[in-house]
PDB file of C-alpha atoms and ligand atoms in Angstrom:
ATOM      1  CA  UNK J  23      -0.090   0.060   0.589  1.00  0.00           C
ATOM      2  CA  UNK J  24       1.247   3.665  -1.574  1.00  0.00           C
ATOM      3  CA  UNK J  25       2.454   6.107   1.793  1.00  0.00           C
ATOM      4  CA  UNK J  26       0.561   8.949   1.945  1.00  0.00           C
ATOM      5  CA  UNK J  27       1.057  12.361   3.674  1.00  0.00           C
ATOM      6  CA  UNK J  28      -1.520  11.092   5.584  1.00  0.00           C
ATOM      7  CA  UNK J  29      -0.194   7.742   6.375  1.00  0.00           C
ATOM      8  CA  UNK J  30       2.684   9.230   7.950  1.00  0.00           C
ATOM      9  CA  UNK J  31       1.140  11.725   9.704  1.00  0.00           C
ATOM     10  CA  UNK J  32      -1.042   9.206  11.557  1.00  0.00           C
ATOM     11  CA  UNK J  33       1.374   6.930  12.101  1.00  0.00           C
ATOM     12  CA  UNK J  34       2.508   9.076  14.784  1.00  0.00           C
ATOM     13  CA  UNK J  35       2.495   7.590  18.433  1.00  0.00           C
ATOM     14  CA  UNK J  36       1.872   3.696  15.927  1.00  0.00           C
ATOM     15  CA  UNK J  37       5.333   3.275  14.457  1.00  0.00           C
ATOM     16  CA  UNK J  38       8.633   4.492  13.866  1.00  0.00           C
ATOM     17  CA  UNK J  39       8.988   6.176  10.425  1.00  0.00           C
ATOM     18  CA  UNK J  40      12.028   4.936   8.581  1.00  0.00           C
ATOM     19  CA  UNK J  41      13.579   7.561   6.270  1.00  0.00           C
ATOM     20  CA  UNK J  42      16.740   7.523   3.678  1.00  0.00           C
ATOM     21  CA  UNK J  43      17.583   9.975   1.278  1.00  0.00           C
ATOM     22  CA  UNK J  44      17.561   9.164  -2.239  1.00  0.00           C
ATOM     23  CA  UNK J  45      18.938  10.837  -5.909  1.00  0.00           C
ATOM     24  CA  UNK J  46      18.091   8.206  -8.557  1.00  0.00           C
ATOM     25  CA  UNK J  47      16.057   5.449  -9.861  1.00  0.00           C
ATOM     26  CA  UNK J  48      18.207   2.375  -9.649  1.00  0.00           C
ATOM     27  CA  UNK J  49      18.901   3.212  -5.448  1.00  0.00           C
ATOM     28  CA  UNK J  50      15.327   4.470  -5.161  1.00  0.00           C
ATOM     29  CA  UNK J  51      14.351   1.040  -6.418  1.00  0.00           C
ATOM     30  CA  UNK J  52      16.763  -0.375  -3.605  1.00  0.00           C
ATOM     31  CA  UNK J  53      15.384   1.532  -0.813  1.00  0.00           C
ATOM     32  CA  UNK J  54      11.661   1.585  -2.116  1.00  0.00           C
ATOM     33  CA  UNK J  55      11.860  -2.068  -1.751  1.00  0.00           C
ATOM     34  CA  UNK J  56      13.551  -2.414   1.317  1.00  0.00           C
ATOM     35  CA  UNK J  57      10.140  -1.019   2.569  1.00  0.00           C
ATOM     36  CA  UNK J  58      11.441   2.312   3.674  1.00  0.00           C
ATOM     37  CA  UNK J  59       8.677   4.493   4.425  1.00  0.00           C
ATOM     38  CA  UNK J  60       9.572   7.618   3.516  1.00  0.00           C
ATOM     39  CA  UNK J  61      12.366   8.736   0.581  1.00  0.00           C
ATOM     40  CA  UNK J  62      13.631  12.244   0.932  1.00  0.00           C
ATOM     41  CA  UNK J  63      15.189  13.566  -2.345  1.00  0.00           C
ATOM     42  CA  UNK J  64      17.448  16.073  -0.026  1.00  0.00           C
ATOM     43  CA  UNK J  65      19.615  19.033  -1.299  1.00  0.00           C
ATOM     44  CA  UNK J  66      21.965  17.250   0.249  1.00  0.00           C
ATOM     45  CA  UNK J  67      22.245  15.797  -3.546  1.00  0.00           C
ATOM     46  CA  UNK J  68      24.737  19.215  -3.782  1.00  0.00           C
ATOM     47  CA  UNK J  69      28.026  17.284  -1.516  1.00  0.00           C
ATOM     48  CA  UNK J  70      26.825  13.463  -2.526  1.00  0.00           C
ATOM     49  CA  UNK J  71      26.266  13.595  -6.144  1.00  0.00           C
ATOM     50  CA  UNK J  72      27.195  16.879  -7.281  1.00  0.00           C
ATOM     51  CA  UNK J  73      30.553  17.433  -5.221  1.00  0.00           C
ATOM     52  CA  UNK J  74      29.585  20.829  -3.916  1.00  0.00           C
ATOM     53  CA  UNK J  75      30.637  21.333  -0.116  1.00  0.00           C
ATOM     54  CA  UNK J  76      27.311  22.454   0.764  1.00  0.00           C
ATOM     55  CA  UNK J  77      24.014  22.525  -0.471  1.00  0.00           C
ATOM     56  CA  UNK J  78      24.088  26.085  -1.063  1.00  0.00           C
ATOM     57  CA  UNK J  79      24.870  25.900  -4.989  1.00  0.00           C
ATOM     58  CA  UNK J  80      21.889  23.365  -5.552  1.00  0.00           C
ATOM     59  CA  UNK J  81      19.264  24.844  -7.833  1.00  0.00           C
ATOM     60  CA  UNK J  82      15.435  23.832  -8.547  1.00  0.00           C
ATOM     61  CA  UNK J  83      15.957  22.323 -11.859  1.00  0.00           C
ATOM     62  CA  UNK J  84      19.128  19.988  -9.940  1.00  0.00           C
ATOM     63  CA  UNK J  85      15.952  18.960  -7.727  1.00  0.00           C
ATOM     64  CA  UNK J  86      13.668  18.368 -10.462  1.00  0.00           C
ATOM     65  CA  UNK J  87      16.432  16.195 -12.600  1.00  0.00           C
ATOM     66  CA  UNK J  88      16.938  14.132  -9.240  1.00  0.00           C
ATOM     67  CA  UNK J  89      13.156  13.588  -7.969  1.00  0.00           C
ATOM     68  CA  UNK J  90      11.900  12.511 -11.203  1.00  0.00           C
ATOM     69  CA  UNK J  91      14.203   9.657 -11.873  1.00  0.00           C
ATOM     70  CA  UNK J  92      13.466   8.898  -7.914  1.00  0.00           C
ATOM     71  CA  UNK J  93       9.592   8.512  -8.806  1.00  0.00           C
ATOM     72  CA  UNK J  94      10.533   6.059 -11.442  1.00  0.00           C
ATOM     73  CA  UNK J  95      11.640   3.874  -9.474  1.00  0.00           C
ATOM     74  CA  UNK J  96       9.441   4.286  -6.660  1.00  0.00           C
ATOM     75  CA  UNK J  97       5.650   2.241  -5.847  1.00  0.00           C
ATOM     76  CA  UNK J  98       4.890   3.162  -2.041  1.00  0.00           C
ATOM     77  CA  UNK J  99       7.216   5.062  -0.527  1.00  0.00           C
ATOM     78  CA  UNK J 100       6.069   8.363   0.305  1.00  0.00           C
ATOM     79  CA  UNK J 101       8.727  11.063  -1.764  1.00  0.00           C
ATOM     80  CA  UNK J 102       9.190  14.471  -0.429  1.00  0.00           C
ATOM     81  CA  UNK J 103      11.410  16.823  -2.529  1.00  0.00           C
ATOM     82  CA  UNK J 104      13.538  19.716  -0.831  1.00  0.00           C
ATOM     83  CA  UNK J 105      12.772  23.232  -2.097  1.00  0.00           C
ATOM     84  CA  UNK J 106      16.707  23.946  -2.439  1.00  0.00           C
ATOM     85  CA  UNK J 107      18.336  27.365  -1.205  1.00  0.00           C
ATOM     86  CA  UNK J 108      16.533  31.225  -2.521  1.00  0.00           C
ATOM     87  CA  UNK J 109      13.391  29.098  -4.208  1.00  0.00           C
ATOM     88  CA  UNK J 110      11.168  29.760  -1.135  1.00  0.00           C
ATOM     89  CA  UNK J 111      12.882  32.759   0.919  1.00  0.00           C
ATOM     90  CA  UNK J 112      12.409  35.530  -1.454  1.00  0.00           C
ATOM     91  CA  UNK J 113       8.307  35.928  -1.460  1.00  0.00           C
ATOM     92  CA  UNK J 114       5.082  33.768  -1.228  1.00  0.00           C
ATOM     93  CA  UNK J 115       4.305  33.649  -5.371  1.00  0.00           C
ATOM     94  CA  UNK J 116       7.465  32.567  -5.150  1.00  0.00           C
ATOM     95  CA  UNK J 117       7.119  29.905  -3.176  1.00  0.00           C
ATOM     96  CA  UNK J 118       4.302  28.941  -4.777  1.00  0.00           C
ATOM     97  CA  UNK J 119       5.087  28.624  -8.255  1.00  0.00           C
ATOM     98  CA  UNK J 120       8.577  26.779  -7.532  1.00  0.00           C
ATOM     99  CA  UNK J 121       7.104  24.461  -5.184  1.00  0.00           C
ATOM    100  CA  UNK J 122       4.625  23.826  -7.904  1.00  0.00           C
ATOM    101  CA  UNK J 123       6.867  23.254 -10.445  1.00  0.00           C
ATOM    102  CA  UNK J 124       8.751  20.831  -8.375  1.00  0.00           C
ATOM    103  CA  UNK J 125       5.520  18.784  -7.842  1.00  0.00           C
ATOM    104  CA  UNK J 126       3.809  18.630 -10.722  1.00  0.00           C
ATOM    105  CA  UNK J 127       7.186  18.132 -13.293  1.00  0.00           C
ATOM    106  CA  UNK J 128       8.188  15.726 -11.112  1.00  0.00           C
ATOM    107  CA  UNK J 129       5.275  14.016  -9.183  1.00  0.00           C
ATOM    108  CA  UNK J 130       6.750  13.784  -5.779  1.00  0.00           C
ATOM    109  CA  UNK J 131       4.345  13.718  -3.157  1.00  0.00           C
ATOM    110  CA  UNK J 132       5.592  16.726  -0.877  1.00  0.00           C
ATOM    111  CA  UNK J 133       8.094  18.945  -0.760  1.00  0.00           C
ATOM    112  CA  UNK J 134      10.483  20.177   2.657  1.00  0.00           C
ATOM    113  CA  UNK J 135      11.670  23.791   3.673  1.00  0.00           C
ATOM    114  CA  UNK J 136      13.868  24.864   6.330  1.00  0.00           C
ATOM    115  CA  UNK J 137      13.251  27.471   9.106  1.00  0.00           C
ATOM    116  CA  UNK J 138      11.174  27.578  11.743  1.00  0.00           C
ATOM    117  CA  UNK J 139       8.644  30.404  12.802  1.00  0.00           C
ATOM    118  CA  UNK J 140       9.538  32.769  10.696  1.00  0.00           C
ATOM    119  CA  UNK J 141       8.550  30.444   7.811  1.00  0.00           C
ATOM    120  CA  UNK J 142       5.167  30.053   8.823  1.00  0.00           C
ATOM    121  CA  UNK J 143       3.455  32.316   6.716  1.00  0.00           C
ATOM    122  CA  UNK J 144       5.139  30.483   3.263  1.00  0.00           C
ATOM    123  CA  UNK J 145       3.852  27.192   5.147  1.00  0.00           C
ATOM    124  CA  UNK J 146       0.382  28.305   5.002  1.00  0.00           C
ATOM    125  CA  UNK J 147       0.660  30.130   1.324  1.00  0.00           C
ATOM    126  CA  UNK J 148       2.228  26.402   0.283  1.00  0.00           C
ATOM    127  CA  UNK J 149      -0.543  24.184   2.061  1.00  0.00           C
ATOM    128  CA  UNK J 150      -3.772  26.516   1.406  1.00  0.00           C
ATOM    129  CA  UNK J 151      -2.383  26.336  -2.406  1.00  0.00           C
ATOM    130  CA  UNK J 152      -2.599  22.213  -2.602  1.00  0.00           C
ATOM    131  CA  UNK J 153       0.984  21.694  -1.618  1.00  0.00           C
ATOM    132  CA  UNK J 154       1.526  19.271   1.476  1.00  0.00           C
ATOM    133  CA  UNK J 155       4.830  20.436   3.484  1.00  0.00           C
ATOM    134  CA  UNK J 156       7.250  18.472   5.819  1.00  0.00           C
ATOM    135  CA  UNK J 157       9.208  20.813   7.674  1.00  0.00           C
ATOM    136  CA  UNK J 158      13.323  21.315   8.762  1.00  0.00           C
ATOM    137  CA  UNK J 159      14.401  22.852  11.937  1.00  0.00           C
ATOM    138  CA  UNK J 160      17.907  22.764  14.085  1.00  0.00           C
ATOM    139  CA  UNK J 161      20.673  22.504  12.123  1.00  0.00           C
ATOM    140  CA  UNK J 162      19.415  23.521   8.938  1.00  0.00           C
ATOM    141  CA  UNK J 163      22.238  23.248   6.385  1.00  0.00           C
ATOM    142  CA  UNK J 164      21.061  25.929   4.449  1.00  0.00           C
ATOM    143  CA  UNK J 165      21.467  28.454   6.767  1.00  0.00           C
ATOM    144  CA  UNK J 166      25.062  27.167   7.807  1.00  0.00           C
ATOM    145  CA  UNK J 167      26.907  30.311   6.291  1.00  0.00           C
ATOM    146  CA  UNK J 168      24.617  31.845   9.269  1.00  0.00           C
ATOM    147  CA  UNK J 169      25.764  29.499  11.892  1.00  0.00           C
ATOM    148  CA  UNK J 170      29.277  29.073  10.990  1.00  0.00           C
ATOM    149  CA  UNK J 171      29.409  26.017  10.390  1.00  0.00           C
ATOM    150  CA  UNK J 172      27.924  22.620  10.849  1.00  0.00           C
ATOM    151  CA  UNK J 173      27.226  23.570  14.608  1.00  0.00           C
ATOM    152  CA  UNK J 174      24.271  21.305  16.570  1.00  0.00           C
ATOM    153  CA  UNK J 175      21.469  24.145  17.546  1.00  0.00           C
ATOM    154  CA  UNK J 176      19.554  24.235  21.064  1.00  0.00           C
ATOM    155  CA  UNK J 177      22.592  23.895  23.206  1.00  0.00           C
ATOM    156  CA  UNK J 178      21.183  27.124  25.130  1.00  0.00           C
ATOM    157  CA  UNK J 179      17.923  27.182  27.021  1.00  0.00           C
ATOM    158  CA  UNK J 180      16.938  30.129  25.395  1.00  0.00           C
ATOM    159  CA  UNK J 181      17.751  28.652  22.174  1.00  0.00           C
ATOM    160  CA  UNK J 182      16.244  25.202  23.035  1.00  0.00           C
ATOM    161  CA  UNK J 183      12.816  27.278  23.590  1.00  0.00           C
ATOM    162  CA  UNK J 184      12.909  29.019  20.296  1.00  0.00           C
ATOM    163  CA  UNK J 185      13.189  25.448  18.908  1.00  0.00           C
ATOM    164  CA  UNK J 186      10.478  24.544  20.521  1.00  0.00           C
ATOM    165  CA  UNK J 187       8.125  27.392  19.721  1.00  0.00           C
ATOM    166  CA  UNK J 188       9.215  26.977  15.951  1.00  0.00           C
ATOM    167  CA  UNK J 189       8.058  23.212  16.149  1.00  0.00           C
ATOM    168  CA  UNK J 190       4.853  24.164  17.449  1.00  0.00           C
ATOM    169  CA  UNK J 191       4.212  27.031  15.079  1.00  0.00           C
ATOM    170  CA  UNK J 192       5.167  25.022  12.210  1.00  0.00           C
ATOM    171  CA  UNK J 193       2.613  22.312  13.567  1.00  0.00           C
ATOM    172  CA  UNK J 194       0.121  24.795  14.252  1.00  0.00           C
ATOM    173  CA  UNK J 195       0.640  25.696  10.351  1.00  0.00           C
ATOM    174  CA  UNK J 196      -0.417  22.321   9.108  1.00  0.00           C
ATOM    175  CA  UNK J 197       3.325  20.860   8.555  1.00  0.00           C
ATOM    176  CA  UNK J 198       2.533  17.036   7.918  1.00  0.00           C
ATOM    177  CA  UNK J 199       6.058  15.880   9.464  1.00  0.00           C
ATOM    178  CA  UNK J 200       9.133  18.014  10.785  1.00  0.00           C
ATOM    179  CA  UNK J 201      12.788  17.379  10.492  1.00  0.00           C
ATOM    180  CA  UNK J 202      14.687  17.471  13.585  1.00  0.00           C
ATOM    181  CA  UNK J 203      18.450  17.897  12.608  1.00  0.00           C
ATOM    182  CA  UNK J 204      21.254  17.965  15.041  1.00  0.00           C
ATOM    183  CA  UNK J 205      20.244  18.707  18.528  1.00  0.00           C
ATOM    184  CA  UNK J 206      20.335  17.332  22.065  1.00  0.00           C
ATOM    185  CA  UNK J 207      18.749  14.313  22.275  1.00  0.00           C
ATOM    186  CA  UNK J 208      16.627  16.028  25.395  1.00  0.00           C
ATOM    187  CA  UNK J 209      15.108  18.779  23.446  1.00  0.00           C
ATOM    188  CA  UNK J 210      14.303  16.229  20.377  1.00  0.00           C
ATOM    189  CA  UNK J 211      12.608  14.355  22.710  1.00  0.00           C
ATOM    190  CA  UNK J 212      10.506  17.414  24.049  1.00  0.00           C
ATOM    191  CA  UNK J 213       9.665  18.910  20.833  1.00  0.00           C
ATOM    192  CA  UNK J 214       8.280  15.191  19.995  1.00  0.00           C
ATOM    193  CA  UNK J 215       5.760  15.550  22.744  1.00  0.00           C
ATOM    194  CA  UNK J 216       4.971  18.561  22.220  1.00  0.00           C
ATOM    195  CA  UNK J 217       3.414  18.563  19.056  1.00  0.00           C
ATOM    196  CA  UNK J 218       1.250  15.729  17.637  1.00  0.00           C
ATOM    197  CA  UNK J 219       3.032  15.576  14.017  1.00  0.00           C
ATOM    198  CA  UNK J 220       5.871  13.213  13.215  1.00  0.00           C
ATOM    199  CA  UNK J 221       9.241  13.952  14.589  1.00  0.00           C
ATOM    200  CA  UNK J 222      11.983  12.560  12.209  1.00  0.00           C
ATOM    201  CA  UNK J 223      14.814  13.297  13.376  1.00  0.00           C
ATOM    202  CA  UNK J 224      18.830  13.128  12.194  1.00  0.00           C
ATOM    203  CA  UNK J 225      21.562  13.751  14.917  1.00  0.00           C
ATOM    204  CA  UNK J 226      18.505  14.604  16.896  1.00  0.00           C
ATOM    205  CA  UNK J 227      18.853  10.892  19.340  1.00  0.00           C
ATOM    206  CA  UNK J 228      16.605   8.219  19.875  1.00  0.00           C
ATOM    207  CA  UNK J 229      12.982   9.741  21.268  1.00  0.00           C
ATOM    208  CA  UNK J 230      11.822  10.926  17.748  1.00  0.00           C
ATOM    209  CA  UNK J 231       8.983   9.718  15.756  1.00  0.00           C
ATOM    210  CA  UNK J 232      11.041   8.119  13.404  1.00  0.00           C
ATOM    211  CA  UNK J 233      14.751   8.551  11.756  1.00  0.00           C
ATOM    212  CA  UNK J 234      16.290   9.792   8.421  1.00  0.00           C
ATOM    213  CA  UNK J 235      19.746   8.993   7.367  1.00  0.00           C
ATOM    214  CA  UNK J 236      21.814  10.113   4.166  1.00  0.00           C
ATOM    215  CA  UNK J 237      22.264   7.147   1.986  1.00  0.00           C
ATOM    216  CA  UNK J 238      25.649   8.187   0.902  1.00  0.00           C
ATOM    217  CA  UNK J 239      26.489   7.768   4.694  1.00  0.00           C
ATOM    218  CA  UNK J 240      24.617   4.935   5.666  1.00  0.00           C
ATOM    219  CA  UNK J 241      26.043   3.211   2.804  1.00  0.00           C
ATOM    220  CA  UNK J 242      29.177   4.078   3.296  1.00  0.00           C
ATOM    221  CA  UNK J 243      29.772   5.924  -0.060  1.00  0.00           C
ATOM    222  CA  UNK J 244      30.563   9.466   0.740  1.00  0.00           C
ATOM    223  CA  UNK J 245      33.526   9.488   3.411  1.00  0.00           C
ATOM    224  CA  UNK J 246      34.720  12.841   2.734  1.00  0.00           C
ATOM    225  CA  UNK J 247      32.953  14.038   6.099  1.00  0.00           C
ATOM    226  CA  UNK J 248      31.236  11.361   8.734  1.00  0.00           C
ATOM    227  CA  UNK J 249      29.377  12.869  11.499  1.00  0.00           C
ATOM    228  CA  UNK J 250      28.998  11.580  14.876  1.00  0.00           C
ATOM    229  CA  UNK J 251      25.386  11.138  14.209  1.00  0.00           C
ATOM    230  CA  UNK J 252      25.557   8.481  10.866  1.00  0.00           C
ATOM    231  CA  UNK J 253      26.052   4.626  11.629  1.00  0.00           C
ATOM    232  CA  UNK J 254      27.395   2.884   8.456  1.00  0.00           C
ATOM    233  CA  UNK J 255      25.506  -0.183   8.044  1.00  0.00           C
ATOM    234  CA  UNK J 256      27.343  -0.961   5.181  1.00  0.00           C
ATOM    235  CA  UNK J 257      30.902  -0.234   3.266  1.00  0.00           C
ATOM    236  CA  UNK J 258      30.292  -0.225  -0.255  1.00  0.00           C
ATOM    237  CA  UNK J 259      32.830   2.700  -1.124  1.00  0.00           C
ATOM    238  CA  UNK J 260      35.226  -0.038  -0.193  1.00  0.00           C
ATOM    239  CA  UNK J 261      33.576  -2.622  -1.901  1.00  0.00           C
ATOM    240  CA  UNK J 262      32.809  -0.939  -5.164  1.00  0.00           C
ATOM    241  CA  UNK J 263      36.784  -0.018  -5.366  1.00  0.00           C
ATOM    242  CA  UNK J 264      37.794  -3.290  -4.440  1.00  0.00           C
ATOM    243  CA  UNK J 265      35.746  -4.496  -7.554  1.00  0.00           C
ATOM    244  CA  UNK J 266      37.095  -1.623  -9.953  1.00  0.00           C
ATOM    245  CA  UNK J 267      40.323  -2.920  -9.040  1.00  0.00           C
ATOM    246  CA  UNK J 268      39.491  -6.647  -9.939  1.00  0.00           C
ATOM    247  CA  UNK J 269      38.153  -5.446 -13.157  1.00  0.00           C
ATOM    248  CA  UNK J 270      40.900  -3.571 -13.994  1.00  0.00           C
ATOM    249  CA  UNK J 271      43.299  -6.429 -13.323  1.00  0.00           C
ATOM    250  CA  UNK J 272      41.562  -8.752 -15.506  1.00  0.00           C
ATOM    251  CA  UNK J 273      41.017  -6.949 -18.518  1.00  0.00           C
ATOM    252  CA  UNK J 274      44.933  -6.311 -18.323  1.00  0.00           C
ATOM    253  CA  UNK J 275      46.008  -9.634 -17.789  1.00  0.00           C
ATOM    254  CA  UNK J 276      43.201 -10.802 -20.225  1.00  0.00           C
ATOM    255  CA  UNK J 277      40.801 -12.187 -17.711  1.00  0.00           C
ATOM    256  CA  UNK J 278      37.717 -11.174 -18.488  1.00  0.00           C
ATOM    257  CA  UNK J 279      35.913 -11.224 -21.219  1.00  0.00           C
ATOM    258  CA  UNK J 280      35.817 -15.509 -20.021  1.00  0.00           C
ATOM    259  CA  UNK J 281      34.171 -17.420 -22.597  1.00  0.00           C
ATOM    260  CA  UNK J 282      30.705 -17.349 -20.594  1.00  0.00           C
ATOM    261  CA  UNK J 283      30.974 -13.596 -21.603  1.00  0.00           C
ATOM    262  CA  UNK J 284      31.473 -13.879 -25.371  1.00  0.00           C
ATOM    263  CA  UNK J 285      28.644 -14.680 -28.380  1.00  0.00           C
ATOM    264  CA  UNK J 286      28.851 -17.268 -30.478  1.00  0.00           C
TER     265      UNK J 286
HETATM  266  O1  KIV R  17      18.634  17.087   2.185  1.00  0.00           O
HETATM  267  C1  KIV R  17      18.836  16.190   2.840  1.00  0.00           C
HETATM  268  O2  KIV R  17      19.586  15.157   3.103  1.00  0.00           O
HETATM  269  C2  KIV R  17      17.910  16.785   4.222  1.00  0.00           C
HETATM  270  C3  KIV R  17      17.982  15.419   5.133  1.00  0.00           C
HETATM  271  C4  KIV R  17      17.973  15.901   6.694  1.00  0.00           C
HETATM  272  C5  KIV R  17      16.927  14.737   4.954  1.00  0.00           C
HETATM  273  O3  KIV R  17      17.252  18.139   4.315  1.00  0.00           O
END
C-alpha cells in the first residue's frame, strides 16, 4: 500500500518511520524494495551527487531532475523533495510557483522547507495552494554560513525554547511531519512530545517518531566527512573500489571477458 502524507502523519505513536535520502532511479528502487516508508530527495545531493561543499549551490532544476529519476523507481514510499536555497525565501508567490513546479514536474508527494516561526507564512501559503509541506528545524544546512559551520543547535536555554516554539508554530500551520536535525536528544524528545505530527530525527537522538539518514553516509559511499550521528550499515565505497580494482586487473591480464561472456 502506498505511503501517503496522511498515512505518515497518522503513524505518530503507532509506528516508527524509517527514512533515507535517494537521488536516482536505481537506488530509489532498492530503498523502496526494502520497505522504507519515506524517501527524501534531499538537497544534500549537492554534496553526494554533485560534489559541492554545501547545499547552497543546488538549483530547482537540479532537484526536479533527481526527483523525477527517484519517482520512476518508487512504488510504495512517500517521496518528499527539498526546496533548494533561494527557491522559497524571496516571496510567497515565488515559493508557490517553485514548489508547484517541483510537485508538478517530478510527481513527488510533498516538499520540504527549512526554517521555524519566520517560515510559517510560507508554509500556510503553500498548504493553502494544495502543496503538502514537511518542516525542517535545528541544524538547517541551507543556513550553514549563518551558523558558522555545521554546529549542533538548541544548546542554550533560549535557543532550545525558540526551537520548541518553532516546532509548535509549524505544526499549527499544517505541516505533516518535521525533520529535527543536529540538536540535543532531550530537546528533540521534548519537541516530539509537544506536537501531534511525527518528528523525523537526524542527529537528534532516539526519541523522535522516526529517523532519516543520508543514503551515502549509511552505505559508506560518502567519506569526505562523517558526522557523529551517522551509523554506517555497509562499506559500499570500499566494496566498489575492490570490484573496480579486480576488473581492471582482469582486463589487464586478459581474464575478462571469459568464454561465458562472449557470443558464439
Ligand atoms: O538534504 C537532506 O539530505 C536532508 C536530510 C535531513 C533528509 O535535508
